[in-house]
């Protein structure tokens, strides 16, 4: 297995906050760039947090990965990218994390493999096991052979709640273009990583605060699967009634409010720094 070289994107629509502002790391969904998925939510967080996101291999700003990888290798790639960012910016404290779908799977892996690094996590549209291995293997073979455009029609149905495409055509089009432009081999390898991902027996070890967020219309990861994840980590669940799978794009202000509230509730140490 290879640890992918992942690229971080810093969200800087507003003036950069102090280097001492808490760091928030955002993770994408399969077929999306972190910029298209999270920009509106990140804008609502800027000023209080330093907000960065990472892109999957062969998606957005990240290069394709020549070898196979699992979710554990993606999590290590995120840590490596955050380490480089923290070294360059002198930000050395643990970070807050939020991830959607496979980005949420990576969040679970970070909580398990690097518990001292993550202060608190918001896991959106994700579960301890997402889908079935056979389904992911079939999708990986199709995309490797025929490319990501084969996924556009199905993703348009799965990603968004009813009416979103009509209400927000610009956002939806950007996300579907990300999917069409993703590297086919890298997309297929992410499918294979998801097919092998199953941490259902490990989540009781998570000790950081977890908020799990579900979309009421989410078909790939229904609310009951998200609630099971929350229960396994001792966290809590919120269901967004007007959303499906890509919650940060569908309900950016509500997602920003949930992130800010969850992160602000993390206890502080006696000197005032986040624990």
CSV table of N, CA and C in Angstrom, one decimal, residues 129-234:
chain,number,residue,atom,x,y,z
A,129,UNK,N,-19.0,1.5,8.2
A,129,UNK,CA,-18.9,0.8,6.9
A,129,UNK,C,-19.8,1.4,5.9
A,130,UNK,N,-19.4,1.7,4.8
A,130,UNK,CA,-20.2,2.4,3.8
A,130,UNK,C,-20.4,1.5,2.6
A,131,UNK,N,-21.6,1.1,2.3
A,131,UNK,CA,-21.9,0.2,1.2
A,131,UNK,C,-21.4,-1.2,1.4
A,132,UNK,N,-21.3,-1.9,0.3
A,132,UNK,CA,-20.9,-3.3,0.3
A,132,UNK,C,-19.6,-3.5,-0.5
A,133,UNK,N,-18.7,-4.4,-0.1
A,133,UNK,CA,-17.5,-4.5,-0.9
A,133,UNK,C,-17.7,-4.9,-2.4
A,134,UNK,N,-18.7,-5.7,-2.6
A,134,UNK,CA,-19.0,-6.1,-4.0
A,134,UNK,C,-19.4,-4.9,-4.9
A,135,UNK,N,-20.2,-4.1,-4.3
A,135,UNK,CA,-20.6,-2.9,-5.1
A,135,UNK,C,-19.5,-1.9,-5.4
A,136,UNK,N,-18.6,-1.7,-4.4
A,136,UNK,CA,-17.4,-0.9,-4.6
A,136,UNK,C,-16.5,-1.5,-5.7
A,137,UNK,N,-16.3,-2.8,-5.6
A,137,UNK,CA,-15.4,-3.5,-6.6
A,137,UNK,C,-16.0,-3.3,-8.0
A,138,UNK,N,-17.3,-3.5,-8.1
A,138,UNK,CA,-17.9,-3.3,-9.4
A,138,UNK,C,-17.8,-1.9,-10.0
A,139,UNK,N,-18.0,-0.9,-9.1
A,139,UNK,CA,-17.8,0.5,-9.5
A,139,UNK,C,-16.4,0.8,-9.9
A,140,UNK,N,-15.4,0.2,-9.1
A,140,UNK,CA,-14.0,0.4,-9.4
A,140,UNK,C,-13.7,-0.1,-10.8
A,141,UNK,N,-14.1,-1.3,-11.1
A,141,UNK,CA,-13.8,-1.9,-12.5
A,141,UNK,C,-14.4,-1.0,-13.6
A,142,UNK,N,-15.7,-0.6,-13.4
A,142,UNK,CA,-16.3,0.2,-14.4
A,142,UNK,C,-15.6,1.5,-14.7
A,143,UNK,N,-15.2,2.2,-13.6
A,143,UNK,CA,-14.6,3.5,-13.8
A,143,UNK,C,-13.2,3.3,-14.3
A,144,UNK,N,-12.4,2.3,-13.9
A,144,UNK,CA,-11.1,2.1,-14.4
A,144,UNK,C,-11.1,1.8,-15.9
A,145,UNK,N,-12.2,1.2,-16.3
A,145,UNK,CA,-12.3,0.9,-17.8
A,145,UNK,C,-12.9,2.0,-18.6
A,146,UNK,N,-13.9,2.7,-18.1
A,146,UNK,CA,-14.6,3.6,-18.9
A,146,UNK,C,-14.6,5.1,-18.4
A,147,UNK,N,-14.0,5.3,-17.2
A,147,UNK,CA,-13.9,6.7,-16.8
A,147,UNK,C,-15.0,7.2,-15.9
A,148,UNK,N,-14.7,8.3,-15.2
A,148,UNK,CA,-15.7,8.8,-14.2
A,148,UNK,C,-16.9,9.4,-14.9
A,149,UNK,N,-17.0,9.8,-16.2
A,149,UNK,CA,-18.3,10.2,-16.7
A,149,UNK,C,-19.4,9.2,-16.6
A,150,UNK,N,-19.0,7.9,-16.4
A,150,UNK,CA,-20.0,6.9,-16.2
A,150,UNK,C,-20.8,7.1,-14.9
A,151,UNK,N,-20.3,7.9,-14.0
A,151,UNK,CA,-20.9,8.1,-12.7
A,151,UNK,C,-21.7,9.3,-12.5
A,152,UNK,N,-21.7,10.2,-13.5
A,152,UNK,CA,-22.3,11.5,-13.4
A,152,UNK,C,-23.8,11.4,-13.2
A,153,UNK,N,-24.5,10.6,-14.0
A,153,UNK,CA,-26.0,10.6,-13.9
A,153,UNK,C,-26.4,10.0,-12.5
A,154,UNK,N,-25.7,8.9,-12.1
A,154,UNK,CA,-26.1,8.3,-10.8
A,154,UNK,C,-25.8,9.2,-9.6
A,155,UNK,N,-24.6,9.8,-9.7
A,155,UNK,CA,-24.2,10.7,-8.6
A,155,UNK,C,-25.2,11.9,-8.5
A,156,UNK,N,-25.6,12.4,-9.6
A,156,UNK,CA,-26.6,13.6,-9.5
A,156,UNK,C,-27.8,13.2,-8.8
A,157,UNK,N,-28.2,11.9,-8.9
A,157,UNK,CA,-29.4,11.4,-8.1
A,157,UNK,C,-29.1,11.2,-6.7
A,158,UNK,N,-27.9,10.6,-6.4
A,158,UNK,CA,-27.5,10.2,-5.0
A,158,UNK,C,-27.1,11.4,-4.2
A,159,UNK,N,-26.4,12.4,-4.8
A,159,UNK,CA,-25.8,13.4,-4.0
A,159,UNK,C,-26.7,14.4,-3.4
A,160,UNK,N,-27.8,14.8,-4.1
A,160,UNK,CA,-28.6,16.0,-3.8
A,160,UNK,C,-30.0,15.6,-3.4
A,161,UNK,N,-30.5,16.4,-2.4
A,161,UNK,CA,-31.9,16.2,-2.1
A,161,UNK,C,-32.8,16.7,-3.2
A,162,UNK,N,-34.1,16.3,-3.3
A,162,UNK,CA,-35.0,16.8,-4.3
A,162,UNK,C,-35.0,18.3,-4.4
A,163,UNK,N,-34.9,18.8,-5.6
A,163,UNK,CA,-35.0,20.2,-5.9
A,163,UNK,C,-33.7,21.0,-5.8
A,164,UNK,N,-32.6,20.3,-5.3
A,164,UNK,CA,-31.4,21.1,-5.1
A,164,UNK,C,-30.8,21.5,-6.5
A,165,UNK,N,-30.8,20.6,-7.5
A,165,UNK,CA,-30.3,20.9,-8.8
A,165,UNK,C,-30.9,22.1,-9.4
A,166,UNK,N,-32.2,22.3,-9.2
A,166,UNK,CA,-32.9,23.4,-9.7
A,166,UNK,C,-32.7,24.7,-9.0
A,167,UNK,N,-32.5,24.6,-7.6
A,167,UNK,CA,-32.3,25.7,-6.8
A,167,UNK,C,-30.9,26.2,-6.8
A,168,UNK,N,-29.9,25.3,-7.0
A,168,UNK,CA,-28.5,25.7,-6.9
A,168,UNK,C,-27.7,25.0,-8.1
A,169,UNK,N,-28.1,25.4,-9.3
A,169,UNK,CA,-27.4,24.8,-10.5
A,169,UNK,C,-25.9,25.0,-10.6
A,170,UNK,N,-25.5,26.2,-10.1
A,170,UNK,CA,-24.0,26.5,-10.2
A,170,UNK,C,-23.2,25.5,-9.3
A,171,UNK,N,-23.6,25.4,-8.1
A,171,UNK,CA,-22.9,24.5,-7.1
A,171,UNK,C,-23.0,23.1,-7.6
A,172,UNK,N,-24.2,22.6,-8.0
A,172,UNK,CA,-24.3,21.2,-8.5
A,172,UNK,C,-23.4,21.0,-9.7
A,173,UNK,N,-23.4,21.9,-10.7
A,173,UNK,CA,-22.6,21.8,-11.9
A,173,UNK,C,-21.1,21.7,-11.5
A,174,UNK,N,-20.6,22.5,-10.6
A,174,UNK,CA,-19.2,22.5,-10.2
A,174,UNK,C,-18.9,21.1,-9.6
A,175,UNK,N,-19.7,20.6,-8.8
A,175,UNK,CA,-19.4,19.3,-8.2
A,175,UNK,C,-19.5,18.2,-9.2
A,176,UNK,N,-20.4,18.2,-10.2
A,176,UNK,CA,-20.4,17.2,-11.2
A,176,UNK,C,-19.3,17.3,-12.2
A,177,UNK,N,-18.8,18.5,-12.4
A,177,UNK,CA,-17.6,18.7,-13.2
A,177,UNK,C,-16.4,18.1,-12.5
A,178,UNK,N,-16.3,18.3,-11.2
A,178,UNK,CA,-15.2,17.7,-10.4
A,178,UNK,C,-15.2,16.2,-10.7
A,179,UNK,N,-16.3,15.6,-10.6
A,179,UNK,CA,-16.5,14.1,-10.8
A,179,UNK,C,-16.0,13.8,-12.2
A,180,UNK,N,-16.4,14.5,-13.2
A,180,UNK,CA,-16.1,14.1,-14.6
A,180,UNK,C,-14.6,14.3,-14.8
A,181,UNK,N,-14.0,15.3,-14.1
A,181,UNK,CA,-12.5,15.5,-14.3
A,181,UNK,C,-11.6,14.7,-13.4
A,182,UNK,N,-12.2,13.9,-12.5
A,182,UNK,CA,-11.3,13.1,-11.6
A,182,UNK,C,-10.6,12.1,-12.4
A,183,UNK,N,-9.4,11.8,-11.9
A,183,UNK,CA,-8.5,10.7,-12.5
A,183,UNK,C,-9.2,9.3,-12.3
A,184,UNK,N,-9.4,8.6,-13.4
A,184,UNK,CA,-10.2,7.4,-13.3
A,184,UNK,C,-9.5,6.3,-12.4
A,185,UNK,N,-8.2,6.2,-12.5
A,185,UNK,CA,-7.5,5.2,-11.7
A,185,UNK,C,-7.6,5.5,-10.2
A,186,UNK,N,-7.4,6.8,-9.9
A,186,UNK,CA,-7.5,7.2,-8.5
A,186,UNK,C,-8.9,7.1,-8.0
A,187,UNK,N,-9.9,7.4,-8.7
A,187,UNK,CA,-11.3,7.2,-8.3
A,187,UNK,C,-11.5,5.7,-8.0
A,188,UNK,N,-11.0,4.9,-8.9
A,188,UNK,CA,-11.2,3.4,-8.7
A,188,UNK,C,-10.5,3.0,-7.4
A,189,UNK,N,-9.3,3.5,-7.2
A,189,UNK,CA,-8.6,3.1,-5.9
A,189,UNK,C,-9.3,3.6,-4.7
A,190,UNK,N,-9.9,4.7,-4.7
A,190,UNK,CA,-10.7,5.2,-3.6
A,190,UNK,C,-11.9,4.2,-3.4
A,191,UNK,N,-12.6,3.8,-4.5
A,191,UNK,CA,-13.6,2.8,-4.4
A,191,UNK,C,-13.1,1.5,-3.7
A,192,UNK,N,-12.0,1.0,-4.1
A,192,UNK,CA,-11.4,-0.2,-3.5
A,192,UNK,C,-11.1,0.1,-2.0
A,193,UNK,N,-10.6,1.3,-1.6
A,193,UNK,CA,-10.3,1.6,-0.2
A,193,UNK,C,-11.6,1.6,0.6
A,194,UNK,N,-12.7,2.1,0.0
A,194,UNK,CA,-14.0,2.1,0.7
A,194,UNK,C,-14.5,0.7,0.9
A,195,UNK,N,-14.3,-0.2,-0.2
A,195,UNK,CA,-14.8,-1.5,-0.1
A,195,UNK,C,-14.1,-2.3,1.1
A,196,UNK,N,-12.9,-1.9,1.4
A,196,UNK,CA,-12.1,-2.6,2.5
A,196,UNK,C,-12.3,-2.0,3.8
A,197,UNK,N,-13.0,-0.8,3.9
A,197,UNK,CA,-13.1,-0.1,5.1
A,197,UNK,C,-14.2,-0.6,6.0
A,198,UNK,N,-13.8,-1.0,7.2
A,198,UNK,CA,-14.8,-1.4,8.2
A,198,UNK,C,-14.2,-1.3,9.6
A,199,UNK,N,-14.7,-0.3,10.4
A,199,UNK,CA,-14.1,-0.1,11.7
A,199,UNK,C,-15.2,-0.3,12.8
A,200,UNK,N,-16.2,-1.0,12.4
A,200,UNK,CA,-17.4,-1.2,13.4
A,200,UNK,C,-16.9,-1.8,14.7
A,201,UNK,N,-15.9,-2.6,14.7
A,201,UNK,CA,-15.5,-3.2,16.0
A,201,UNK,C,-14.5,-2.3,16.8
A,202,UNK,N,-14.1,-1.2,16.3
A,202,UNK,CA,-13.1,-0.4,16.9
A,202,UNK,C,-13.5,0.9,17.5
A,203,UNK,N,-14.7,1.4,17.2
A,203,UNK,CA,-15.1,2.8,17.5
A,203,UNK,C,-15.2,3.1,18.9
A,204,UNK,N,-15.4,2.0,19.8
A,204,UNK,CA,-15.5,2.3,21.2
A,204,UNK,C,-14.2,2.9,21.8
A,205,UNK,N,-13.1,2.8,21.0
A,205,UNK,CA,-11.8,3.3,21.5
A,205,UNK,C,-11.7,4.8,21.2
A,206,UNK,N,-12.6,5.4,20.5
A,206,UNK,CA,-12.6,6.9,20.2
A,206,UNK,C,-12.9,7.6,21.4
A,207,UNK,N,-12.0,8.6,21.8
A,207,UNK,CA,-12.3,9.4,23.0
A,207,UNK,C,-12.4,10.9,22.7
A,208,UNK,N,-12.3,11.3,21.5
A,208,UNK,CA,-12.5,12.7,21.1
A,208,UNK,C,-14.0,12.9,20.9
A,209,UNK,N,-14.5,14.1,21.2
A,209,UNK,CA,-16.0,14.4,20.9
A,209,UNK,C,-16.3,14.3,19.4
A,210,UNK,N,-17.4,13.5,19.2
A,210,UNK,CA,-17.8,13.3,17.8
A,210,UNK,C,-19.3,13.8,17.6
A,211,UNK,N,-19.5,14.5,16.6
A,211,UNK,CA,-20.8,14.8,16.1
A,211,UNK,C,-21.0,14.2,14.7
A,212,UNK,N,-22.1,13.4,14.6
A,212,UNK,CA,-22.3,12.7,13.3
A,212,UNK,C,-23.6,13.4,12.7
A,213,UNK,N,-23.5,13.8,11.4
A,213,UNK,CA,-24.5,14.6,10.8
A,213,UNK,C,-25.0,13.8,9.6
A,214,UNK,N,-26.3,13.6,9.5
A,214,UNK,CA,-26.9,12.8,8.4
A,214,UNK,C,-27.8,13.7,7.6
A,215,UNK,N,-28.0,13.4,6.3
A,215,UNK,CA,-29.0,14.0,5.5
A,215,UNK,C,-30.2,13.1,5.4
A,216,UNK,N,-31.4,13.7,5.7
A,216,UNK,CA,-32.6,12.9,5.7
A,216,UNK,C,-32.9,12.2,4.4
A,217,UNK,N,-32.4,12.7,3.3
A,217,UNK,CA,-32.6,12.1,1.9
A,217,UNK,C,-31.4,11.3,1.5
A,218,UNK,N,-30.4,11.0,2.3
A,218,UNK,CA,-29.2,10.4,1.9
A,218,UNK,C,-29.5,8.9,1.7
A,219,UNK,N,-29.3,8.4,0.4
A,219,UNK,CA,-29.5,7.0,0.1
A,219,UNK,C,-28.2,6.2,0.3
A,220,UNK,N,-27.0,6.7,-0.1
A,220,UNK,CA,-25.8,5.9,0.2
A,220,UNK,C,-25.5,5.6,1.7
A,221,UNK,N,-25.8,6.6,2.5
A,221,UNK,CA,-25.5,6.5,4.0
A,221,UNK,C,-26.8,7.0,4.7
A,222,UNK,N,-27.8,6.2,4.9
A,222,UNK,CA,-29.0,6.7,5.5
A,222,UNK,C,-28.8,7.1,7.0
A,223,UNK,N,-29.7,7.9,7.5
A,223,UNK,CA,-29.6,8.4,8.8
A,223,UNK,C,-29.4,7.4,9.9
A,224,UNK,N,-30.0,6.2,9.8
A,224,UNK,CA,-29.8,5.2,10.8
A,224,UNK,C,-28.3,4.7,10.9
A,225,UNK,N,-27.7,4.6,9.7
A,225,UNK,CA,-26.2,4.2,9.7
A,225,UNK,C,-25.4,5.3,10.4
A,226,UNK,N,-25.7,6.6,10.2
A,226,UNK,CA,-25.0,7.7,10.8
A,226,UNK,C,-25.2,7.6,12.3
A,227,UNK,N,-26.5,7.3,12.7
A,227,UNK,CA,-26.8,7.3,14.2
A,227,UNK,C,-26.0,6.1,14.8
A,228,UNK,N,-25.8,5.0,14.1
A,228,UNK,CA,-25.0,3.9,14.7
A,228,UNK,C,-23.6,4.3,14.9
A,229,UNK,N,-23.0,5.1,13.9
A,229,UNK,CA,-21.7,5.6,14.1
A,229,UNK,C,-21.6,6.5,15.3
A,230,UNK,N,-22.5,7.4,15.5
A,230,UNK,CA,-22.5,8.3,16.7
A,230,UNK,C,-22.6,7.5,18.0
A,231,UNK,N,-23.5,6.5,18.0
A,231,UNK,CA,-23.6,5.7,19.2
A,231,UNK,C,-22.4,4.9,19.6
A,232,UNK,N,-21.7,4.4,18.5
A,232,UNK,CA,-20.5,3.6,18.8
A,232,UNK,C,-19.3,4.5,19.3
A,233,UNK,N,-19.3,5.8,19.0
A,233,UNK,CA,-18.3,6.6,19.5
A,233,UNK,C,-18.7,7.4,20.7
A,234,UNK,N,-19.9,7.2,21.2
A,234,UNK,CA,-20.4,8.0,22.3
A,234,UNK,C,-20.7,9.4,22.0
